[in-house]
Coordinates of C-alpha atoms and ligand atoms in Angstrom, one line a residue:
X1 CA 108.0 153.1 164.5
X2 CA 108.7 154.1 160.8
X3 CA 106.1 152.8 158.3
X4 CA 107.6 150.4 156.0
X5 CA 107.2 151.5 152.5
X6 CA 105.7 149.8 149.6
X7 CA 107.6 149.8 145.8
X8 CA 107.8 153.1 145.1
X9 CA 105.2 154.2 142.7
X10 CA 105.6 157.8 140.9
X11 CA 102.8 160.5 142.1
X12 CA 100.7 160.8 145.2
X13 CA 98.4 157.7 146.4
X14 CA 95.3 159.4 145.0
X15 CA 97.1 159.6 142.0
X16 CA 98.2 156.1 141.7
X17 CA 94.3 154.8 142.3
X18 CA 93.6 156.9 139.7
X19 CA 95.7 154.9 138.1
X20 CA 94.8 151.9 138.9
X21 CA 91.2 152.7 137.6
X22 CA 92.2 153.5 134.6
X23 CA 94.4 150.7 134.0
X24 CA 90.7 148.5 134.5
X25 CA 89.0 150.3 132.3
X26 CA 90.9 150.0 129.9
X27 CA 91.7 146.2 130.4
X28 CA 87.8 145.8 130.4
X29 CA 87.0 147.9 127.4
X30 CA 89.8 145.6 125.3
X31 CA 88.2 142.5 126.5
X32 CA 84.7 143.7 125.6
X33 CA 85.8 144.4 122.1
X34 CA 88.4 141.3 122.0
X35 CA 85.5 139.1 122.8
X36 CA 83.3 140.7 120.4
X37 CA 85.5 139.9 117.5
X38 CA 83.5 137.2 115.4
X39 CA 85.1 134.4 113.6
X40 CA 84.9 134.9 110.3
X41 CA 86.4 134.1 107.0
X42 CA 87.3 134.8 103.8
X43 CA 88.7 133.6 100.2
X44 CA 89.3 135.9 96.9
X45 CA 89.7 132.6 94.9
X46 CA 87.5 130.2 96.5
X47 CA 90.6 127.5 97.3
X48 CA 92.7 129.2 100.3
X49 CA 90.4 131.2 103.1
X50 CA 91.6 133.5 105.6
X51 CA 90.2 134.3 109.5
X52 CA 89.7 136.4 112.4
X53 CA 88.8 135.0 115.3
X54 CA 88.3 135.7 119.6
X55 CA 91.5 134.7 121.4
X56 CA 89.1 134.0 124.6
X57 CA 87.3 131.5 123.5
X58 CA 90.0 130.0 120.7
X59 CA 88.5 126.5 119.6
X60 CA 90.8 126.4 116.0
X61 CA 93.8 124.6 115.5
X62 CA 96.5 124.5 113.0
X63 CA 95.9 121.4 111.2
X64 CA 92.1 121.6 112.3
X65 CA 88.9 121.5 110.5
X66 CA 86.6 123.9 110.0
X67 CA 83.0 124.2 108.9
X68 CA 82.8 127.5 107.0
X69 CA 79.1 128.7 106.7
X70 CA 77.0 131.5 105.0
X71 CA 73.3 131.3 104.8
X72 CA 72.4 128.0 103.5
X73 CA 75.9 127.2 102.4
X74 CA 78.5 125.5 104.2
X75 CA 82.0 124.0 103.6
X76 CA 84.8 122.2 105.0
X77 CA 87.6 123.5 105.3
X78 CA 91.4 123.0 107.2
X79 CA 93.7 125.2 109.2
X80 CA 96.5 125.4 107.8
X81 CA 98.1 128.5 109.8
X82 CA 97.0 130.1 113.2
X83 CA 99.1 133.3 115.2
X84 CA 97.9 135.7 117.4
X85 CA 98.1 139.1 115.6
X86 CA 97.8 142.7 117.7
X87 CA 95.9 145.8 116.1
X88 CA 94.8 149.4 117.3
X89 CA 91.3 150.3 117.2
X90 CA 89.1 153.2 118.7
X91 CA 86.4 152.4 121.6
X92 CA 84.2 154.4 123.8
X93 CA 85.6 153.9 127.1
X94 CA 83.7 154.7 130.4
X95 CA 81.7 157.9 130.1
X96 CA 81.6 157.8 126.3
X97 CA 85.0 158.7 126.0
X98 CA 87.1 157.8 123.0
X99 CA 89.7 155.3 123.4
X100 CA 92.6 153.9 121.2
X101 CA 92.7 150.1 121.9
X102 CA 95.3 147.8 121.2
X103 CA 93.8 144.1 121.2
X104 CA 95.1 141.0 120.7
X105 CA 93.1 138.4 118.3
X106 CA 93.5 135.1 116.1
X107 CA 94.4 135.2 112.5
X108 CA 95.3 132.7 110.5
X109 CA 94.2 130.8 106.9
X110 CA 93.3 127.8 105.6
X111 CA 92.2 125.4 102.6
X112 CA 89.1 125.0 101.4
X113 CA 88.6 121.5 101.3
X114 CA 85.6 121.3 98.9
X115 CA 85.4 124.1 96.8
X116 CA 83.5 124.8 93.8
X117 CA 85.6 127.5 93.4
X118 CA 83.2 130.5 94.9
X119 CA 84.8 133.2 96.7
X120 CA 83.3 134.5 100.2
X121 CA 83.3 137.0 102.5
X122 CA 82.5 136.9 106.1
X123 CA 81.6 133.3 106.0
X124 CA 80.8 132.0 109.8
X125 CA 83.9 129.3 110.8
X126 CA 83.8 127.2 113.5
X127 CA 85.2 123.7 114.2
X128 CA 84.2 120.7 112.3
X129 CA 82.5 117.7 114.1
X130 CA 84.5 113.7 113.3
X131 CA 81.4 112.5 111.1
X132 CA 81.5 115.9 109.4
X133 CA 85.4 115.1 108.6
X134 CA 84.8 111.1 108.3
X135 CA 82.1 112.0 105.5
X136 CA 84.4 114.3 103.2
X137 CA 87.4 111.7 103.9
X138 CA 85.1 109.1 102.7
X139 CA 84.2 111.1 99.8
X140 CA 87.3 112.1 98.5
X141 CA 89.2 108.7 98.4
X142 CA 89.8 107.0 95.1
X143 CA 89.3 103.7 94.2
X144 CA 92.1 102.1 95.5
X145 CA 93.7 100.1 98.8
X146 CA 93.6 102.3 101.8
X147 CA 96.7 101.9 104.5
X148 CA 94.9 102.7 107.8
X149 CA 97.9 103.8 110.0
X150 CA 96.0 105.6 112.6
X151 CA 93.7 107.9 113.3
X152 CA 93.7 111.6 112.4
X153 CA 94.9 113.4 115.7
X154 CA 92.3 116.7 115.0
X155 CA 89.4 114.3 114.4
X156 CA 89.3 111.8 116.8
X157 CA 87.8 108.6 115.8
X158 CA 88.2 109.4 112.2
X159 CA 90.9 107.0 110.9
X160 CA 93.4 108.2 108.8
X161 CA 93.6 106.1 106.0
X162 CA 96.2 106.6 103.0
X163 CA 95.7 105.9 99.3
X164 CA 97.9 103.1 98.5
X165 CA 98.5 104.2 95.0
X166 CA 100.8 107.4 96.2
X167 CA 103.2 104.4 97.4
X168 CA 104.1 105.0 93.5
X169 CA 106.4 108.3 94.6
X170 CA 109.0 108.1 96.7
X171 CA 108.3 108.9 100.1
X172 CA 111.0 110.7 102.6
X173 CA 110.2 110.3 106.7
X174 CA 111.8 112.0 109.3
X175 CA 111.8 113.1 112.5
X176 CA 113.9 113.0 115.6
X177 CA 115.2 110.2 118.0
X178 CA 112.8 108.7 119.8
X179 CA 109.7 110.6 117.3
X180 CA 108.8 107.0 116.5
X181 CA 109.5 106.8 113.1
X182 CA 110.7 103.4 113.5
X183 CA 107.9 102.0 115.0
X184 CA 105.5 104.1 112.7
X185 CA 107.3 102.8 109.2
X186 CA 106.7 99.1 111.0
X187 CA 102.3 100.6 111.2
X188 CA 102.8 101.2 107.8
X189 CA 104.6 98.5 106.4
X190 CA 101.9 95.8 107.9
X191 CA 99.3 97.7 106.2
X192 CA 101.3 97.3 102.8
X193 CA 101.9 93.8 103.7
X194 CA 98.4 92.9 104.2
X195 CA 96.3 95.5 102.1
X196 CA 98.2 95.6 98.6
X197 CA 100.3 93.1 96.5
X198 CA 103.4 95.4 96.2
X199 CA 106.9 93.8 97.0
X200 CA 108.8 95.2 99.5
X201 CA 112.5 95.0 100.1
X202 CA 113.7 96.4 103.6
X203 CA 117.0 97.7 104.3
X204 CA 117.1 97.5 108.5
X205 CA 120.3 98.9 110.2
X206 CA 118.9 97.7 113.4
X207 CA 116.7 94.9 112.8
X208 CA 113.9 96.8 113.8
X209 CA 111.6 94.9 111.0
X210 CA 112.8 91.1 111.7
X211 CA 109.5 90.9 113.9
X212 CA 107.1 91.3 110.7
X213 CA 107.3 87.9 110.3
X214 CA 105.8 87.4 113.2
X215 CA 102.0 88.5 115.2
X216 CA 102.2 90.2 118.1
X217 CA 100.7 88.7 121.6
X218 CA 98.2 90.9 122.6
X219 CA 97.6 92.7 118.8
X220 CA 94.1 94.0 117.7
X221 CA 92.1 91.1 116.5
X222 CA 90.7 92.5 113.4
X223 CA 93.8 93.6 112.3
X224 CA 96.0 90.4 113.1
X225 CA 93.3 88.7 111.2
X226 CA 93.6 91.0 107.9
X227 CA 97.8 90.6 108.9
X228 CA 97.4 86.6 109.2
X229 CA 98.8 85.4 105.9
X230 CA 101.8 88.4 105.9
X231 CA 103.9 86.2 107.9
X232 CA 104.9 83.3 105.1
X233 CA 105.2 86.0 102.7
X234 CA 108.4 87.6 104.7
X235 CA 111.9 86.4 104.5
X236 CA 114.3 88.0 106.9
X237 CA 118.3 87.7 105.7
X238 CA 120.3 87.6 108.7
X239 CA 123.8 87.0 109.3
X240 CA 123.7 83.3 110.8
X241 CA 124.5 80.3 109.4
X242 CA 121.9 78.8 110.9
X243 CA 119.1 81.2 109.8
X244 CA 116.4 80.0 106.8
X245 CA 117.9 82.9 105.2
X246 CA 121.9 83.2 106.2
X247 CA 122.5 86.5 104.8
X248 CA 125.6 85.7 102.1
X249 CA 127.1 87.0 99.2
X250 CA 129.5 86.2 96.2
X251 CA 132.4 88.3 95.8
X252 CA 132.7 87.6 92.0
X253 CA 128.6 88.9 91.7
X254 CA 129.7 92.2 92.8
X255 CA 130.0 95.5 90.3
X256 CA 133.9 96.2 89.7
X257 CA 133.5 99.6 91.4
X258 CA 132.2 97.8 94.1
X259 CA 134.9 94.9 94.2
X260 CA 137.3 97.6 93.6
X261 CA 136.2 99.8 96.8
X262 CA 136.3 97.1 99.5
X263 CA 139.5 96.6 98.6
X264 CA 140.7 99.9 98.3
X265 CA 141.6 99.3 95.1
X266 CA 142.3 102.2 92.6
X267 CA 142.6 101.2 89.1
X268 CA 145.4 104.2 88.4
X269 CA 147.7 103.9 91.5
X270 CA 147.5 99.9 92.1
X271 CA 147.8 99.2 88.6
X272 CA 149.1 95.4 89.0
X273 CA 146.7 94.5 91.6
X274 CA 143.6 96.1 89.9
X275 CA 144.8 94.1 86.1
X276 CA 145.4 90.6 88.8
X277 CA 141.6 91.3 90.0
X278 CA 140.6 92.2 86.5
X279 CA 141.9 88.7 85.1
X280 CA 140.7 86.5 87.8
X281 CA 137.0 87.8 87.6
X282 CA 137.3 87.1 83.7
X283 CA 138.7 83.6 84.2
X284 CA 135.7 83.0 86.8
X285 CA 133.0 84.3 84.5
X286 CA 134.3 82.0 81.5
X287 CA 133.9 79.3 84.2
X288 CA 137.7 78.7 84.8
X289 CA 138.1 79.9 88.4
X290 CA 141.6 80.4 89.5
X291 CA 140.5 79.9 93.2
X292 CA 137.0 79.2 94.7
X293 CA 137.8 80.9 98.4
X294 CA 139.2 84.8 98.2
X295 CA 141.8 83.3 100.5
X296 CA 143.2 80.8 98.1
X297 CA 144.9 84.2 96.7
X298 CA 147.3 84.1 99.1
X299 CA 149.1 81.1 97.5
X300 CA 149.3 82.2 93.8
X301 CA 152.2 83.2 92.1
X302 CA 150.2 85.1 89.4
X303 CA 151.4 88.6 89.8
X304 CA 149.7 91.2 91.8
X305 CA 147.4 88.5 92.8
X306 CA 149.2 87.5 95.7
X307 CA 149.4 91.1 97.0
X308 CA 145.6 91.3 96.5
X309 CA 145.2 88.8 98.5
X310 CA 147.5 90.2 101.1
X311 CA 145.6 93.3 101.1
X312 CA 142.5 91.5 101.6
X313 CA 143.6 89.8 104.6
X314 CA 145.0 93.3 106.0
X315 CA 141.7 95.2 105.8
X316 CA 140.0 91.9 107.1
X317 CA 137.9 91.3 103.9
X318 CA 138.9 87.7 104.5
X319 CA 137.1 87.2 107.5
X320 CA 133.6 88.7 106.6
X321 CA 130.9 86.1 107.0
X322 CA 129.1 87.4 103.8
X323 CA 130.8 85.6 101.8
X324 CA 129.6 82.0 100.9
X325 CA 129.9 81.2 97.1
X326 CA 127.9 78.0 97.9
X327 CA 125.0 79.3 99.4
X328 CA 122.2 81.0 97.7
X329 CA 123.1 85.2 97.6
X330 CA 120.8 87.5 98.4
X331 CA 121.5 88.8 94.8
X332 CA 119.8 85.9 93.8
X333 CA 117.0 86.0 96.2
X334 CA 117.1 89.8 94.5
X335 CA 117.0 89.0 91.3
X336 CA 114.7 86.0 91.2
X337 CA 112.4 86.2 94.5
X338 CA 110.4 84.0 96.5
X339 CA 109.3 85.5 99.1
X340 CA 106.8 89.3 98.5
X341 CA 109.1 90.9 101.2
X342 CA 112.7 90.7 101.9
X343 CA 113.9 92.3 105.2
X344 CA 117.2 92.3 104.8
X345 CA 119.3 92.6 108.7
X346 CA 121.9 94.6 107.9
X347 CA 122.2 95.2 111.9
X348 CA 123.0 91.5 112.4
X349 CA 126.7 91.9 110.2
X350 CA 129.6 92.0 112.2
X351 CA 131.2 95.1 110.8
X352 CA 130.3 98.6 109.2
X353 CA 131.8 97.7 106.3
X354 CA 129.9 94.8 105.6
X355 CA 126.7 96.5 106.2
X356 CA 127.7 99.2 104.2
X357 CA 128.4 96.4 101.5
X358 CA 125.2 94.6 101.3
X359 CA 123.1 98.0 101.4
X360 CA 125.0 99.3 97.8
X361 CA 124.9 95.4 96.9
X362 CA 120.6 95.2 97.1
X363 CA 120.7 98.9 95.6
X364 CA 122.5 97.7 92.5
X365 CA 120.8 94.8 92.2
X366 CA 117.4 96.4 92.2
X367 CA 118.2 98.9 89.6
X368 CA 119.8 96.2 87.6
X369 CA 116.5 94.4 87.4
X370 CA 114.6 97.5 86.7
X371 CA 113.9 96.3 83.0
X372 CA 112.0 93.3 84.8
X373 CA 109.5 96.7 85.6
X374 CA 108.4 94.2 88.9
X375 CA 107.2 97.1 91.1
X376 CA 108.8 97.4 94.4
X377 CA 109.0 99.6 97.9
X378 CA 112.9 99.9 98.3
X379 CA 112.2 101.0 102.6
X380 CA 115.8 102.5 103.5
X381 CA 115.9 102.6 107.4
X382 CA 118.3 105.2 108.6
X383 CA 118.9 106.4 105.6
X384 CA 121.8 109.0 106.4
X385 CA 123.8 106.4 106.4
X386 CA 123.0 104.7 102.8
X387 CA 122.4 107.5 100.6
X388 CA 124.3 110.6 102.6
X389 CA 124.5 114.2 101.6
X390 CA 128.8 113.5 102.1
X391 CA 129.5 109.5 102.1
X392 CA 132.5 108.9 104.0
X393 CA 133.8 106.0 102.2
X394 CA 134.1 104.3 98.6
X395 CA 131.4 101.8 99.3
X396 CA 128.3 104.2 100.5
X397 CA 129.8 106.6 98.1
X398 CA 128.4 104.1 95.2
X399 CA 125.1 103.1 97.8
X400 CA 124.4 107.0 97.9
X401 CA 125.1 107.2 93.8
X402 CA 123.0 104.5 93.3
X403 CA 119.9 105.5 95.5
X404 CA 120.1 108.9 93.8
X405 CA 119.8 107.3 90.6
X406 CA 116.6 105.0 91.8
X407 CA 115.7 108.6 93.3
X408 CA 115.7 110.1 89.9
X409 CA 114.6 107.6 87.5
X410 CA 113.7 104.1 89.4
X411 CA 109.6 105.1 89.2
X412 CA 109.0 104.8 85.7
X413 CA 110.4 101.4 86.0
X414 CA 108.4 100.8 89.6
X415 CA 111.1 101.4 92.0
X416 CA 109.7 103.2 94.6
X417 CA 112.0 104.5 97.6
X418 CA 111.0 104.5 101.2
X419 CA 113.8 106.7 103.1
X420 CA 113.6 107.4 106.8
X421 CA 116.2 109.7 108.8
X422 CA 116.6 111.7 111.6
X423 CA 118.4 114.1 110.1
X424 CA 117.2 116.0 106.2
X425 CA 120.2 117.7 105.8
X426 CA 122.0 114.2 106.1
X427 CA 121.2 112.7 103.4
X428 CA 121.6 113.1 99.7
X429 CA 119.3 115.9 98.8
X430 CA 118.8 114.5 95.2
X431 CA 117.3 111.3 97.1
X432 CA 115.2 114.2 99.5
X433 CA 113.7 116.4 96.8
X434 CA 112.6 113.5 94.3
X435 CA 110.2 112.5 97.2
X436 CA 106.4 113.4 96.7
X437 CA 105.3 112.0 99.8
X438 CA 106.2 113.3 103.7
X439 CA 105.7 111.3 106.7
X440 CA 106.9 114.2 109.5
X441 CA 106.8 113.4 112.9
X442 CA 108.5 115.5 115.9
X443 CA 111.6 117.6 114.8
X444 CA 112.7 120.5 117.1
X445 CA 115.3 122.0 114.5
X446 CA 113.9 124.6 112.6
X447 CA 116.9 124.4 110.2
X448 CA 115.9 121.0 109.4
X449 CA 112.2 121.9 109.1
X450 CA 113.6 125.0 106.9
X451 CA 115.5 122.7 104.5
X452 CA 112.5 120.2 104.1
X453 CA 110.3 123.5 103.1
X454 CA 112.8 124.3 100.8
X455 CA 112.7 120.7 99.5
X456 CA 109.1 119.6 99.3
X457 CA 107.3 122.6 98.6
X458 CA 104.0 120.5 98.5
X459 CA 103.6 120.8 102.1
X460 CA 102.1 123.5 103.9
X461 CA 104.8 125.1 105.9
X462 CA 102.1 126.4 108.5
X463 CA 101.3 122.6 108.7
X464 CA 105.2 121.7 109.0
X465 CA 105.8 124.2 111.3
X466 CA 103.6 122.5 113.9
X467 CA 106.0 118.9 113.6
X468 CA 107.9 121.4 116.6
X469 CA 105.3 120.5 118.9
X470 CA 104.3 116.9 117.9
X471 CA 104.6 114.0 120.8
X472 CA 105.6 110.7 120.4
X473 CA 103.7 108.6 117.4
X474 CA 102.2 111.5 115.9
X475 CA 102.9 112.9 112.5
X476 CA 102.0 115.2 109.5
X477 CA 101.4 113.2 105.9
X478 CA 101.4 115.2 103.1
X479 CA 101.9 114.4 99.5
X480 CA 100.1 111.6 96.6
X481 CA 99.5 109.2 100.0
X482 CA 96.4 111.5 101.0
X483 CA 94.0 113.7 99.5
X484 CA 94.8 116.8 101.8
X485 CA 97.9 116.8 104.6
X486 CA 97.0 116.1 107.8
X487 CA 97.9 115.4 111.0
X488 CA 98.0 111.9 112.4
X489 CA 98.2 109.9 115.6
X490 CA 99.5 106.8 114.2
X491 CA 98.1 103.7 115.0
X492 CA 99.4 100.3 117.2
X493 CA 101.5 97.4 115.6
X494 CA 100.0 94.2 114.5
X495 CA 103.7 92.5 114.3
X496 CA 106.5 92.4 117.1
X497 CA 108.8 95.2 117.0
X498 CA 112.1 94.3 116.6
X499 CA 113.8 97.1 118.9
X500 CA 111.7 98.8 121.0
X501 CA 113.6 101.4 123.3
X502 CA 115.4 100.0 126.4
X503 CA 112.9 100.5 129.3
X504 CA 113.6 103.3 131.4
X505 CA 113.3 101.2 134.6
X506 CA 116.5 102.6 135.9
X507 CA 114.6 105.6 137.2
X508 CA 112.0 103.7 139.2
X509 CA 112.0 105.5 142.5
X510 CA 113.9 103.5 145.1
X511 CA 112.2 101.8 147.8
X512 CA 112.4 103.7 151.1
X513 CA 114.2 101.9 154.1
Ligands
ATP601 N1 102.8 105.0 118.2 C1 103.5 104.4 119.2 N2 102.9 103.6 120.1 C2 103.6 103.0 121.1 N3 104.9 103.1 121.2 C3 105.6 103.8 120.3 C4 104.9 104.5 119.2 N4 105.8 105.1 118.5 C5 107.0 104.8 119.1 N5 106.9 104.1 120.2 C6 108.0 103.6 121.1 O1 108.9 104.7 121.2 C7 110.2 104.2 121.2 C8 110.9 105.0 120.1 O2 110.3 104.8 118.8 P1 111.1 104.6 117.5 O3 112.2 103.6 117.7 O4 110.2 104.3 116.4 O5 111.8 106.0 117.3 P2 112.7 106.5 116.1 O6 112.1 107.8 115.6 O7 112.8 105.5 115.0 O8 114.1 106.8 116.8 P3 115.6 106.7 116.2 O9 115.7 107.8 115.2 O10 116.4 106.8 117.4 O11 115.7 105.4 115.5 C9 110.2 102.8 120.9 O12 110.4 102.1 122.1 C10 108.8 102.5 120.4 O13 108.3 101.2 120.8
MG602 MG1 114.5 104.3 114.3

């Protein structure tokens, strides 16, 4: 019977062990000196560190921290990045024979975290224990409210508690579908709520932030009792006539660019209609109204009016529910509040355009009452569609102009923006880089984690790099909010949450017959 053959190997079978003995050697001589690489650091300028360390026993991670020792003096320190790395060096194989080695180890860097400025060499790292973290956290946190939104995800146990004053920057969130910025934005709102005495105003696509007006069944005790006087404080506007709060408007309140771009209107081409619009604003602010419903326009004979009115009808401006000139406008309610936080539904409107309307409507308003210097959280919820990097239509054309000017120059007069997205590169990048604060959580395109770097170069990229590998709820903060970025697992709601994913019980496993 022939033999059958094994893969065919080059040489004769004595050759091959030889081989093969070799091949051990030289595996074990690499892991001997792979193992016997130390972890050690070191800093030329006493701020920024950099290490070696083992790949076999690897107990650093990015974002990580790090107790970095010499003789009778220690520090902490963070991880900020961590690769593996490949080098040649010569060992004494088997027999004393010289050997070139290529090994594999750990390199990476790092912040010092308390410095006194003292470079080192060779200083000992290894990982930092929670109450070593806890007790520098402690330490370095001013005076003010702390937001605890969770705990930090590298120190377990050790919350992660943010420095209200850095709510006075803008702050830019984002992260992919599902990442839970949604969810996580509601964790830190509630700690706003109940912690400071900022107003906030909330502009909610999906009515996602309804529920803060409301304690959630089964919520953490301590907190719902710090939460327990949030819920009179919150007024949620919401299309319904029924609602405490029906969410109306007043045409004639509205800027002229405004009026003018609902209606299509352009001041050049549709001359007589524009200098009709023109003349029955006037008459309405020197309290002569013409009409008191926009659809009394359809009967006048003044010229151009009539046509105005037709044009409403045709593009269905008629037939918004928004407008209500006798109820009380959330430009009032803007203007004049009564309630520390307005949540304004913009997911109950009927229609796009209406949404689209009422977000450049509470923009406008708030930067006209800048001078009243009242500071204010301006929250933007899905913000590519508010302030985008290309607006698609008149309206969000003047809501994107008017967020980049609150971007640019609404903090000195306490506006502070709160913009969330899924997608950077979606929206206006003079909203994007006026942001000092980052809330990141999961985002899997590195062109989007590119263009933040390129954006807010106060964040680490080793430390944004690692948003790739994120799960759902945890996030990097970086910026004014907290002393030193970190990584952060947030925490659970106290309020209801006003659209939680649909469960995925459609993939319950059927029952076998
Ligand atoms: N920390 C958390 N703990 C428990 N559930 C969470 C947490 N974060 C998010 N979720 C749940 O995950 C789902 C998705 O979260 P969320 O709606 O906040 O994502 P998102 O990033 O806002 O997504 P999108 O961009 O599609 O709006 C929700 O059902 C939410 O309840
Ligand atoms: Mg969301």
């Amino acid at each position: 019977m022939p033999e059958k053959s094994g893969p065919a190997r080059a040489g004769t079978p004595s050759q091959g062990a030889d081989l093969d003995r070799r091949m051990a050697d030289y595996r074990g001589l690499r892991e001997q000196i792979e193992r016997s690489i130390l972890p050690l650091a070191t800093s030329v300028d006493g701020l920024s560190f950099e290490f070696q360390a083992s790949l076999h026993d690897l107990s650093l991670r990015r974002g990580g921290y790090v107790v970095l020792e010499r003789g009778g003096w220690s520090r902490l320190g963070q991880i900020t990045d961590l690769g593996a790395a490949s080098e040649t060096v010569s060992g004494e194989g088997p027999g004393a024979a010289a050997a070139s080695v290529l090994i594999r180890l750990a390199r990476g860097g790092g912040m010092v975290l308390e410095t006194d400025g003292a470079p080192f060499h060779d200083a000992s790292v290894r990982p930092a224990e929670p109450d070593e973290v806890s007790a520098w956290f402690s330490r370095a946190r001013p005076e003010r409210a702390g937001l605890t939104i969770g705990d930090l995800l590298l120190a377990p146990g050790v919350a992660a508690t943010l420095d209200a004053g850095g709510l006075d920057r803008h702050t830019f969130m984002c992260g992919q579908s599902g990442s839970g910025k949604t969810y996580s934005l509601g964790v830190l709102l509630e700690q706003v709520l109940a912690e400071t005495s900022l107003r906030v105003v909330v502009l909610d696509p999906n009515s996602d932030y309804v529920g803060l007006s409301r304690i959630r069944e089964g919520a953490d005790p301590e907190l719902a009792a710090r939460y327990a006087e949030v819920p009179g404080d919150v007024a949620v506007w919401r299309d319904d006539a029924a609602a405490e709060h029906p969410l109306r408007l007043r045409f004639a309140d509205l800027d002229r660019e405004v009026q003018a771009a609902i209606l299509g209107l352009d001041p050049v081409r549709d001359r007589e209609e524009y200098a009709a619009l023109t003349e029955l604003l006037r008459l309405q602010e020197e309290g002569k109204p013409l009409f008191t419903h926009v659809d009394q326009l359809l009967e006048t004979e003044r010229p151009g009016a009539r046509e105005l009115g037709l044009r409403a009808l045709n593009l269905g401006v008629l037939e918004w529910s928004i407008w209500n000139p006798e109820a009380r406008s959330l430009m009032e309610e803007l203007r004049s509040p009564t309630a520390r936080c307005t949540v304004v539904d913009l997911g109950s409107l009927a229609t796009m355009q209406e949404q689209r309307l009422v977000a450049e409507a509470v923009l406008s308003t708030l930067w006209e009452s800048r001078l009243a210097r009242k500071p204010c959280l301006v929250v933007i919820d899905e913000a590519h569609n508010i302030c985008p990097a290309n607006p698609g239509d008149p309206v969000t054309a003047l809501s994107a102009q008017r967020a980049v000017q609150i971007a640019a120059e609404g903090r000195k007069y306490g506006l502070y923006l709160l913009t969330s997205t899924q997608r950077p590169s979606k929206v206006h990048e003079n909203v994007v880089s006026q942001c000092d604060n980052l809330l990141l959580m999961r985002m899997n395109s590195q062109a989007d984690l590119a263009d933040l770097g390129r954006l807010l170069s106060f964040v680490p990229p080793g430390l944004m790099a690692g948003a790739t590998s994120f799960r759902m709820g945890q996030a990097l903060v970086a910026g004014k909010l907290l002393h030193q970025a970190a990584y952060v697992r947030m925490g659970q709601r106290v309020s209801e949450e006003g659209g939680a994913d649909v469960p995925a019980t459609w993939a319950d496993p059927r029952p076998k017959s």
